[in-house]
Amino acid sequence: MTTPSPGRPFFKAPRTIASAVAVVVVVAAAALWSRTGADPRLVAKVERGELVATLTTAGTLRPIQSITYRSPVPGRDVEIRELAPEGTRVNEGDLLVRLGTTELELDLDRVKQELRQAQMDLQVAEGEWEEAGATIRDVTEGEGALSVEEARTGLQRAQKKAERLREEFEHLKPLLDKGFITRDELAKTRDQLEEAEEELGLARRRTDIVVQMSHPREQKRASLQLAQKAAQLGHARARVVESQALLELLTRLIDGCTIHARSPGLVVYEEFLNVNPRRKLRVGDRVFATQGIVTIPEVNRMLVEASVGEAEVHRVRPGQAATVRVEAFPDLRLTGKVSRVGTLASASATRPFDEKRFDLIVELDPTTAELRPEMSARADVIVGTRTDVLLVPVTAVFRRPEGVVVYLVSRGGLEARPVDLGESNDRVVEVLKGLRQDERVSLTEPPNAGAAATGRAPANALQPR
């Protein structure tokens, strides 16, 4: 018996046991290899378990929402003075673009002067309109109305005087015949009557002129003047309103030339449309309102644009959960849901005889990962769950001319066994018929198995075709 050295653990016995176990495994594996012709490291057992069936498709990341920012100034070009660096992430309220406002500020100063002048003109117009209103009130209710009343009153007095003298004259005529009065007294009364009748005629003419000519003419003149002043007042008010609106517009445009992000995202410059060849916009370029300056895709909310084959489209529907992997971040796993499945199939214009495919949109759950549009992605859509089913690795299934087979490992060697398959994912596939639990299948094909039947080695049955 060997005695261990002082201070040194004795690991000789465990090492001997491990070596013995390894020898037994090697001997057993060699025995299995010699009996079946299969490498035991490439053999799997048929097991019963749960299968989460997935449909895998490749696609491209797109933002759910993108906002393109443009110049707010219509009809004129403005200079780009400042741009947020392309590719940087911005938050809501961060500065994106600053445009030149020199010309707008000159226009603003001019409009301010025009507004002040318009306000002064409005005050004058209001005063003249009030004066015209007072004039027409004076004509209809003041001096003009009083002159009409005076004319009518004078006419009434003249009429009464003439009637009184006429009655007096008629009363005196009989007295002359009886000798109570003299002819001179009667003549005096007659002269007074004639004078009163002349005054009555003048009063009647004066009243007609005042009532029918002078007063209506003054009323018409005052009304026209009031209408003219009202029109001037309306025009002055319109000028003030127009100047105020233009002032507010220019103020908004000047403020709008400092463009801030309305939502978080990634800064992407737009191409400059006025140069050839095209290039990205930069500080110093002059842009119109139709030219996009920067686009901010909302990278916190992304989707995967993918497609699904015609034979598989019946398996997917909106609302199904999905796991998404991004090529740029191999260790990242994102979650999402199918948001839309295309209703019409499409085929490649250059390869019209290829399988028709349907659009598939997977909307990702909000994430803080630094995703970017156009990244390559792969979505595993969960299309169903199967419990207590027979499962084999997908690498154990092969396609032969006569159908799908697995290679059953038996004492007599490898036996091609036809099988019916159900759901699958990227690791295992459901076997509906052809195998029993605990049977063993080969993960590789025997040499010349496909060549004997087809002249070439068949591909794995679940590989993309």
mmCIF file of C-alpha atoms in Angstrom, residues 16 44 161 217 308 363 374 390 463:
data_model
loop_
_atom_site.group_PDB
_atom_site.id
_atom_site.type_symbol
_atom_site.label_atom_id
_atom_site.label_comp_id
_atom_site.label_asym_id
_atom_site.label_seq_id
_atom_site.Cartn_x
_atom_site.Cartn_y
_atom_site.Cartn_z
ATOM 1 C CA THR A 16 -8.479 5.149 -10.244
ATOM 2 C CA ALA A 44 -30.597 10.165 -29.233
ATOM 3 C CA LYS A 161 -102.914 134.418 -38.590
ATOM 4 C CA ARG A 217 -80.420 115.816 -48.318
ATOM 5 C CA VAL A 308 -43.943 33.492 -43.895
ATOM 6 C CA GLU A 363 -44.201 44.196 -32.770
ATOM 7 C CA GLU A 374 -32.460 47.930 -40.709
ATOM 8 C CA LEU A 390 -42.972 11.800 -28.500
ATOM 9 C CA GLN A 463 -33.885 22.204 -43.088
#
